[in-house]
Short mmCIF file of C-alpha atoms in Angstrom, two decimals:
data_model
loop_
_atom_site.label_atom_id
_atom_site.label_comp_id
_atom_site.label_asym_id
_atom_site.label_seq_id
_atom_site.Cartn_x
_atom_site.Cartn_y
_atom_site.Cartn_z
CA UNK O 17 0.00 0.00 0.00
CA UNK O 18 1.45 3.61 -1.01
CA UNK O 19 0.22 7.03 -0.44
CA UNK O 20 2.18 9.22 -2.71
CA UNK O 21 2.65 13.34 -4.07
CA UNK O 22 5.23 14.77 -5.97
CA UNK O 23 7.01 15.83 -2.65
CA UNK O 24 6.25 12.88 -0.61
CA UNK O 25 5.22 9.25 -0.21
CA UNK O 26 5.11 6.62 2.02
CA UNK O 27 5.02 3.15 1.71
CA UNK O 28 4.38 0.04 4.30
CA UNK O 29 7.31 -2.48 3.42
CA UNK O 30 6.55 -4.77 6.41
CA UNK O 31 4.88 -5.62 9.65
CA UNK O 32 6.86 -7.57 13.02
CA UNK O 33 5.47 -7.79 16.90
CA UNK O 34 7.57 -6.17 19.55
CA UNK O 35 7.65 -8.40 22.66
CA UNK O 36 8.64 -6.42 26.55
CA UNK O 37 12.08 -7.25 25.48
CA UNK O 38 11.93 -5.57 22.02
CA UNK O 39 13.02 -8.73 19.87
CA UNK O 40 10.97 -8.34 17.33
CA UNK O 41 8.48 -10.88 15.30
CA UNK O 42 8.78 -10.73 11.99
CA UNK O 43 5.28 -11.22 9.45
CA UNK O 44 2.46 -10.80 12.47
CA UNK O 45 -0.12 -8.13 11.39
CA UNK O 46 -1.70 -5.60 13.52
CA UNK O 47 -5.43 -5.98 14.76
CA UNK O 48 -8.09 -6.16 13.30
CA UNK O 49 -11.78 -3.80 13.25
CA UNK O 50 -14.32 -6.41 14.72
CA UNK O 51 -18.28 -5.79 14.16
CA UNK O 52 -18.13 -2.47 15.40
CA UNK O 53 -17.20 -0.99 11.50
CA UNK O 54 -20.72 -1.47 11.01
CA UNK O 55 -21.16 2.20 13.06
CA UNK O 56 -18.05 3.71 10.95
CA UNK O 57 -20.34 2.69 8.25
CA UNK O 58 -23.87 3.80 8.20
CA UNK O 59 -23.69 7.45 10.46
CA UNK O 60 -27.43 6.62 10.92
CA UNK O 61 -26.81 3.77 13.76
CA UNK O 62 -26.72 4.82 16.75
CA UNK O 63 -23.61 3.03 18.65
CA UNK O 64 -23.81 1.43 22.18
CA UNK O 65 -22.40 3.50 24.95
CA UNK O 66 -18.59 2.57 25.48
CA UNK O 67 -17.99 3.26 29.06
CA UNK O 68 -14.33 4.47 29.04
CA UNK O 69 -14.23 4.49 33.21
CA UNK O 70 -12.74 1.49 33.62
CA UNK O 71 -9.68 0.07 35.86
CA UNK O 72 -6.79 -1.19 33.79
CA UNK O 73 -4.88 -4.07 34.58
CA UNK O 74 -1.55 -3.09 35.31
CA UNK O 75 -0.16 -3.06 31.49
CA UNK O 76 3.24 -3.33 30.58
CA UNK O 77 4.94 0.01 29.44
CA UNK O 78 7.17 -1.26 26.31
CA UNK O 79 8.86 2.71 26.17
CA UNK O 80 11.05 1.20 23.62
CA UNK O 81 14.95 3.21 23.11
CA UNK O 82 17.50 2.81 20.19
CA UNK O 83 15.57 1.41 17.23
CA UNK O 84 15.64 -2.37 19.41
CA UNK O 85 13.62 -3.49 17.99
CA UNK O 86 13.26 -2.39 14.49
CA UNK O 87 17.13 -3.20 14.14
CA UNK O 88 16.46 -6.75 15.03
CA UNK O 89 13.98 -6.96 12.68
CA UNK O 90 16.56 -6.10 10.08
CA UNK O 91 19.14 -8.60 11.98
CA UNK O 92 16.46 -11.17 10.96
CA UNK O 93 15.46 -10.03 7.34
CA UNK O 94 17.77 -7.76 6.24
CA UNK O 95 17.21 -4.48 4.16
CA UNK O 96 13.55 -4.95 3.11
CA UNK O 97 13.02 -5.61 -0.70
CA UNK O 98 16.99 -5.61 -0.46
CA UNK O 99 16.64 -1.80 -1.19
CA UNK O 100 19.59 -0.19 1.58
CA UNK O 101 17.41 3.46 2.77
CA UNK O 102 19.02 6.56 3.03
CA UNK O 103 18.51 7.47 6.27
CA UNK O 104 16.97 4.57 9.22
CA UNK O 105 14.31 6.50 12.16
CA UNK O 106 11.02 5.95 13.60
CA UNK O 107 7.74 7.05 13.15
CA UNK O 108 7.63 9.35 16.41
CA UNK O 109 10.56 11.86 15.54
CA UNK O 110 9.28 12.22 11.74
CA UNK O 111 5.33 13.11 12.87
CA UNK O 112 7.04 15.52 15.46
CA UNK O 113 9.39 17.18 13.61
CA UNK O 114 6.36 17.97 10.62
CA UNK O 115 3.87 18.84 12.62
CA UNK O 116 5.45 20.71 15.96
CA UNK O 117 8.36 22.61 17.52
CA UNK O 118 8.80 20.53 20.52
CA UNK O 119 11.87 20.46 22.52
CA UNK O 120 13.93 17.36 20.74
CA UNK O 121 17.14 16.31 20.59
CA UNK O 122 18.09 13.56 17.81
CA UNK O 123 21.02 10.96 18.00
CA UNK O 124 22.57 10.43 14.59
CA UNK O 125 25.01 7.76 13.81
CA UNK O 126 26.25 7.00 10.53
CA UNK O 127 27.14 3.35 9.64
CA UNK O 128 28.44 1.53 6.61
CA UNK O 129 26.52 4.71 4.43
CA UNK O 130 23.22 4.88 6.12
CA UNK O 131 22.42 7.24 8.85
CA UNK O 132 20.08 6.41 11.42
CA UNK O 133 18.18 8.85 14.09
CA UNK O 134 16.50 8.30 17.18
CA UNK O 135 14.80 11.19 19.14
CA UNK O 136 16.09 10.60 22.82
CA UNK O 137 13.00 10.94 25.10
CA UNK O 138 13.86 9.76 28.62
CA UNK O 139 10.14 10.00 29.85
CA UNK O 140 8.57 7.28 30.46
CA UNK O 141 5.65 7.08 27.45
CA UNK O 142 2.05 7.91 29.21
CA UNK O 143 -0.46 5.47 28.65
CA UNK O 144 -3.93 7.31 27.31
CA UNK O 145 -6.21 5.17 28.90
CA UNK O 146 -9.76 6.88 27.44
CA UNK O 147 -7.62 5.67 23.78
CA UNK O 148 -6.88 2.23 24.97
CA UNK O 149 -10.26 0.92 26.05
CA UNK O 150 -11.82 2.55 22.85
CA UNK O 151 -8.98 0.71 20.84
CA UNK O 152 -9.76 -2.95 22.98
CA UNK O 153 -12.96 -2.56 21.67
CA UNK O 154 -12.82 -1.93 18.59
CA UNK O 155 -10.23 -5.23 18.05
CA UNK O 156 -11.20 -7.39 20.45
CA UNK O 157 -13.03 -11.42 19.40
CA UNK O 158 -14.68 -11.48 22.01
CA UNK O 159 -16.89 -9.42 24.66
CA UNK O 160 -15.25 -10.87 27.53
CA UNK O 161 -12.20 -10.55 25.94
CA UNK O 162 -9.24 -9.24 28.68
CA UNK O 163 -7.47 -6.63 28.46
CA UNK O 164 -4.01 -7.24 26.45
CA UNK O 165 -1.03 -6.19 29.53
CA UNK O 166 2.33 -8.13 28.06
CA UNK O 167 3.92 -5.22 26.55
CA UNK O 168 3.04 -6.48 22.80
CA UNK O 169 3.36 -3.77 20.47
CA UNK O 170 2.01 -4.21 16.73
CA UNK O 171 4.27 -2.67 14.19
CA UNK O 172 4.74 -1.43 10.79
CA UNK O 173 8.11 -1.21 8.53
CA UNK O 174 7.66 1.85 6.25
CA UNK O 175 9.56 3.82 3.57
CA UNK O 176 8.80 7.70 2.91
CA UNK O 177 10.63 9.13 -0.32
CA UNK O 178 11.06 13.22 -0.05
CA UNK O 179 11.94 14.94 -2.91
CA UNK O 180 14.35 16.98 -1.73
CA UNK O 181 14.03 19.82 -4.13
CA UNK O 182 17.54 19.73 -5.59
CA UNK O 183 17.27 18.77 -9.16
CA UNK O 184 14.89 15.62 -8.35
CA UNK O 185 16.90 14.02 -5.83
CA UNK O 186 15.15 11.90 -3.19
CA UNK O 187 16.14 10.70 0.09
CA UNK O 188 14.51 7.15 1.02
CA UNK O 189 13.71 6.65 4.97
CA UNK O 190 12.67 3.46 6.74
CA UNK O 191 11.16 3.75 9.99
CA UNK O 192 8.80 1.76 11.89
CA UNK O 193 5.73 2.77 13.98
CA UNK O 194 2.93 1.34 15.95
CA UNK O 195 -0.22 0.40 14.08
CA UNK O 196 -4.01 1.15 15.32
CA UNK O 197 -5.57 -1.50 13.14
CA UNK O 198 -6.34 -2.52 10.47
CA UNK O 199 -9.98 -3.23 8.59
CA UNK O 200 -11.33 -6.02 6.03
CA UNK O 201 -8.78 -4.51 3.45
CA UNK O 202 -5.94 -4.64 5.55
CA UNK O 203 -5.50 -0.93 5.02
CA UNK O 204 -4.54 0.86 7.87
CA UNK O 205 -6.86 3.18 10.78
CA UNK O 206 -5.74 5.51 12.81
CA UNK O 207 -8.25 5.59 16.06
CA UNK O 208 -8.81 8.81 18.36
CA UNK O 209 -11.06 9.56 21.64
CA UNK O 210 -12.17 13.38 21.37
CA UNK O 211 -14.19 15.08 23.10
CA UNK O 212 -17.23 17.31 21.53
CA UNK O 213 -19.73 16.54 18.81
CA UNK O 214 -19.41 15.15 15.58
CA UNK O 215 -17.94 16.17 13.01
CA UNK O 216 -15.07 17.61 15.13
CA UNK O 217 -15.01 20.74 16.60
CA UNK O 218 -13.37 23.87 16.61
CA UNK O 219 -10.78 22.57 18.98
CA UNK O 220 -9.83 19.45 17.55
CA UNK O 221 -9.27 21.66 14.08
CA UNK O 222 -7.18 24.34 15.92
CA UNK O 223 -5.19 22.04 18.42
CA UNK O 224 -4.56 18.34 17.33
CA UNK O 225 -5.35 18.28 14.27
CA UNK O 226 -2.08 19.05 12.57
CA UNK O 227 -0.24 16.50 14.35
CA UNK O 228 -3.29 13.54 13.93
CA UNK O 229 -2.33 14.11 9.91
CA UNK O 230 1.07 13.64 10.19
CA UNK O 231 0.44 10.22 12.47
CA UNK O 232 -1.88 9.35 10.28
CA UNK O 233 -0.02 10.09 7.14
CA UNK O 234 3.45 8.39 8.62
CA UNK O 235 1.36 5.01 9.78
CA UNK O 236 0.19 4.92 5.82
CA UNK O 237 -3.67 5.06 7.15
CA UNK O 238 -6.34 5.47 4.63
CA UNK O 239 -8.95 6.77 7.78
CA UNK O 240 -9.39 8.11 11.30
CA UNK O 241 -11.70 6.56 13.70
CA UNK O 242 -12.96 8.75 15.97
CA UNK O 243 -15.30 8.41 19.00
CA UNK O 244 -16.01 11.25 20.85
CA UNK O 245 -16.92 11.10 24.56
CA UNK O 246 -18.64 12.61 26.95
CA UNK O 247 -17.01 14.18 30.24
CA UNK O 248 -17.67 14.52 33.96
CA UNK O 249 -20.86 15.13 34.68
CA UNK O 250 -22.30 17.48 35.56
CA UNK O 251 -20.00 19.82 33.38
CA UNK O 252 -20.95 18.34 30.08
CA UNK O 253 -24.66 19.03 29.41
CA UNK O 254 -25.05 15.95 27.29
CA UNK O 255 -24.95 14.16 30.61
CA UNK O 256 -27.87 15.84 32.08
CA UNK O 257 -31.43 16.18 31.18
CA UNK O 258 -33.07 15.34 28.45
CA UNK O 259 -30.00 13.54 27.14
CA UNK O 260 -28.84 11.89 29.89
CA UNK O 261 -25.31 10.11 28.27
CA UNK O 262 -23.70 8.30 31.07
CA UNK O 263 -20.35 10.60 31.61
CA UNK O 264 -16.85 9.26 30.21
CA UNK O 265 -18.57 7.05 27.41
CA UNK O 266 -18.45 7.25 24.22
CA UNK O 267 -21.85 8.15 22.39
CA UNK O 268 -20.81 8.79 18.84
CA UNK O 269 -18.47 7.57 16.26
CA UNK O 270 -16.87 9.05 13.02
CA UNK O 271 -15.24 7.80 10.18
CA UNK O 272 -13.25 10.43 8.31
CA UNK O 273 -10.29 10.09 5.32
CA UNK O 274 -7.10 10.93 4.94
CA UNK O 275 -7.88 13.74 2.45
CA UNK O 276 -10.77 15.15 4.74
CA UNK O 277 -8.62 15.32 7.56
CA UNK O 278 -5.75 17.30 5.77
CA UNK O 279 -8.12 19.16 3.80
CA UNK O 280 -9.81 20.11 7.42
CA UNK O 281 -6.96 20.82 8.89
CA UNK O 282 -5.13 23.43 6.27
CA UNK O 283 -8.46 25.03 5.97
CA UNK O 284 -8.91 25.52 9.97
CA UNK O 285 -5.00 26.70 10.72
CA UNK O 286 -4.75 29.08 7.68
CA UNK O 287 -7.11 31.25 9.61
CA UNK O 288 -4.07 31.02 12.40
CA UNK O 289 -1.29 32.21 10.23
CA UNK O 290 1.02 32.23 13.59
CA UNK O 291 0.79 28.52 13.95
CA UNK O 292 2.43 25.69 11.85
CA UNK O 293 0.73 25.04 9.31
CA UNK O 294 0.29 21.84 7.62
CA UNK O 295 2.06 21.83 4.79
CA UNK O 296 5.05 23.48 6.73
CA UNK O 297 5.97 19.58 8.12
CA UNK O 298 7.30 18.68 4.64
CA UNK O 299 9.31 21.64 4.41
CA UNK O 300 10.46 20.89 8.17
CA UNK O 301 11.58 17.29 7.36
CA UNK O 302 13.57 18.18 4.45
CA UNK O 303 15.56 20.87 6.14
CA UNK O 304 16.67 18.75 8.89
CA UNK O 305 17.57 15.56 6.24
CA UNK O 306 19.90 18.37 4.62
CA UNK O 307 21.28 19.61 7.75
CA UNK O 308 22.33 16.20 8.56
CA UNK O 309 23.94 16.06 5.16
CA UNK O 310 26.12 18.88 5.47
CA UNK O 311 27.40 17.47 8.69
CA UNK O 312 27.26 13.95 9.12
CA UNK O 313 29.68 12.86 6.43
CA UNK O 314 31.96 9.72 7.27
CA UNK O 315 30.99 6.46 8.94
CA UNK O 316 31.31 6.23 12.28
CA UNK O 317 30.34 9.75 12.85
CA UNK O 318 28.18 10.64 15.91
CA UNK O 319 26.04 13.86 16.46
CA UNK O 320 23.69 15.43 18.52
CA UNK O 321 20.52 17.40 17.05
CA UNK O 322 18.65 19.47 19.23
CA UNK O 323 16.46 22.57 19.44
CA UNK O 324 14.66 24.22 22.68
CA UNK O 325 10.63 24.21 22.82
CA UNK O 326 8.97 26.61 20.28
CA UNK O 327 12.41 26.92 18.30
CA UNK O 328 13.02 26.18 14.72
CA UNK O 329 16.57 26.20 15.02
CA UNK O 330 19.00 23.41 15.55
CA UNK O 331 21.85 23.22 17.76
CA UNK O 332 24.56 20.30 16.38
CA UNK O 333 27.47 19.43 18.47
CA UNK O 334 30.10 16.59 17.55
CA UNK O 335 29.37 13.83 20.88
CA UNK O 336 30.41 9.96 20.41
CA UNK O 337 29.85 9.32 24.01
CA UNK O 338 26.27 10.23 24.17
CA UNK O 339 25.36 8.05 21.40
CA UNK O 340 27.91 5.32 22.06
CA UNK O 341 24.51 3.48 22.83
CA UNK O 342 22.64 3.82 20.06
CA UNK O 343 25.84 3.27 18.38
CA UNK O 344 26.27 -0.03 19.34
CA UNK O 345 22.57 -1.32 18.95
CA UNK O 346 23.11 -0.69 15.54
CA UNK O 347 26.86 -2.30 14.61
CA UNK O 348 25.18 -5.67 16.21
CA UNK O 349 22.28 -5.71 14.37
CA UNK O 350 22.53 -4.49 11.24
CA UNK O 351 23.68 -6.20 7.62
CA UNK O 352 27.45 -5.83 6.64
#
């Protein structure tokens, strides 16, 4: 499956399981959408109410570092297609440098011709537990169905190609990512919990929308699934008479595409010309892949990318021991 422009297009190249110890799985598909793609599909049903208010089991936290394991992955099955990228990431640092200016800082370590990048984040990932209950039950075989707590994370292999403006040369990137689902055509869904009615309001447009593209368009997903929730009650008056909607359920669901959510979203933030826009995460991307050009020349070379929160500018700095990590991750698990 490829989504493509002139400037840039993705491509899913393969899928693996990531076990609590990051070895990866290769050839295991994501989920699946059970029956409930019958209320993505005909707006006139009226879905049961999800109660999202539910205790968790205590769920492993797989807060993966170092590309684990997306390099074993290519220990196992080498270079997918055979084709050797240009550059080797994840699916995190590409969404956030298109569609924010989030403090980041990026270790890059070139090896045998191929530079790889991983955005160092030492806090511990959060676990959105309104999204996971909606996700169990949109997947899940059963109705009694538990709760999945091992740590398994579902995983995609992609390649994006960016024209990089300079007389049609492209620079190839494979990175891997988590996966939603996927439906009957084994195309790809991105899911959200929002709150508000459908279709989505104001502040979804103005706020998250911009960076729901860009995870959306870097996981290769053809739709968004949406459910929007209710909140506490009494503070949301869909909770209180006539309605009544129990609070922290969700009452409503939306399908929406690719195409409606990044035509929606351009529309919304052009009226906020001091925000990022959309279309300013392509531009974002390829200015960073040629800043790492310029500097990161000869294998074995190890740098440090970073930038402060709300800055556009990088700061680079020459450091071996910070990614002498990273760099090692990779020299035992990649092809020769």
């Amino acid at each position: 499956m490829r989504r493509s422009d002139s400037k840039i297009s993705v491509e899913t190249v393969g899928y693996y399981h990531s076990d609590p110890e990051f070895n990866a799985t290769p050839n295991l598909l994501p989920k699946r959408l059970n029956d409930l793609k019958r209320y993505f599909e005909n707006p006139n049903l009226d879905i049961p109410f999800i109660n999202l208010d539910v205790d968790l089991p205590p769920i492993v936290n797989n807060h993966e570092n170092n590309l684990k394991s997306m390099l074993d992955y290519i220990r196992q099955k080498g270079w997918p297609n055979g084709v050797v990228p240009d550059f080797v990431t994840h699916k995190n640092l590409l969404q956030q440098i298109a569609s924010s200016y989030e403090e980041t800082e990026i270790y890059v370590v070139k090896v045998n011709g191929v530079i790889f990048m991983y955005r160092n984040n030492e806090k511990e990932a959060i676990i959105a537990k309104f999204l996971w209950v909606f996700r169990h039950h949109l997947t899940r075989e059963t109705a009694d169905e538990p709760f999945e707590t091992d740590g398994t994370v579902r995983k995609g292999l992609f390649n994006v190609s960016i024209d990089m403006g300079d007389g049609g040369k492209r620079e190839n990137i494979l990175y891997n990512g988590k996966i939603d689902l996927i439906d009957d055509n084994d195309h790809h869904n991105e899911v959200k919990v929002i709150t508000g009615d459908s279709p989505p309001d104001s502040f979804f447009w103005e706020r998250r929308s911009n960076g729901v593209y860009w995870q959306s368009f870097f996981s290769n997903s053809t739709h968004l699934l949406l459910g929007m929730r209710t909140q506490y009650c009494p503070k949301d008056p869909k909770t209180k008479y006539p309605q009544c909607f129990p609070q922290l359920s969700i009452f409503k669901v939306h399908k929406m595409s690719l195409t409606e959510l990044y035509k929606g979203a351009q529309d919304s933030l052009a009226k906020f010309p001091d925000k990022k826009q959309i279309d300013d995460g392509y531009e974002d991307i390829r200015g960073l892949l040629s800043l790492i050009r310029e500097h990161v020349k000869d294998d074995g070379d190890g740098f440090v990318f970073s930038r402060r929160e709300g800055d556009g500018e990088w700061t680079i700095r020459r450091d071996d021991e910070a990614v002498a990590g990273f760099k090692k991750e990779i020299l035992q698990n990649i092809p020769n």
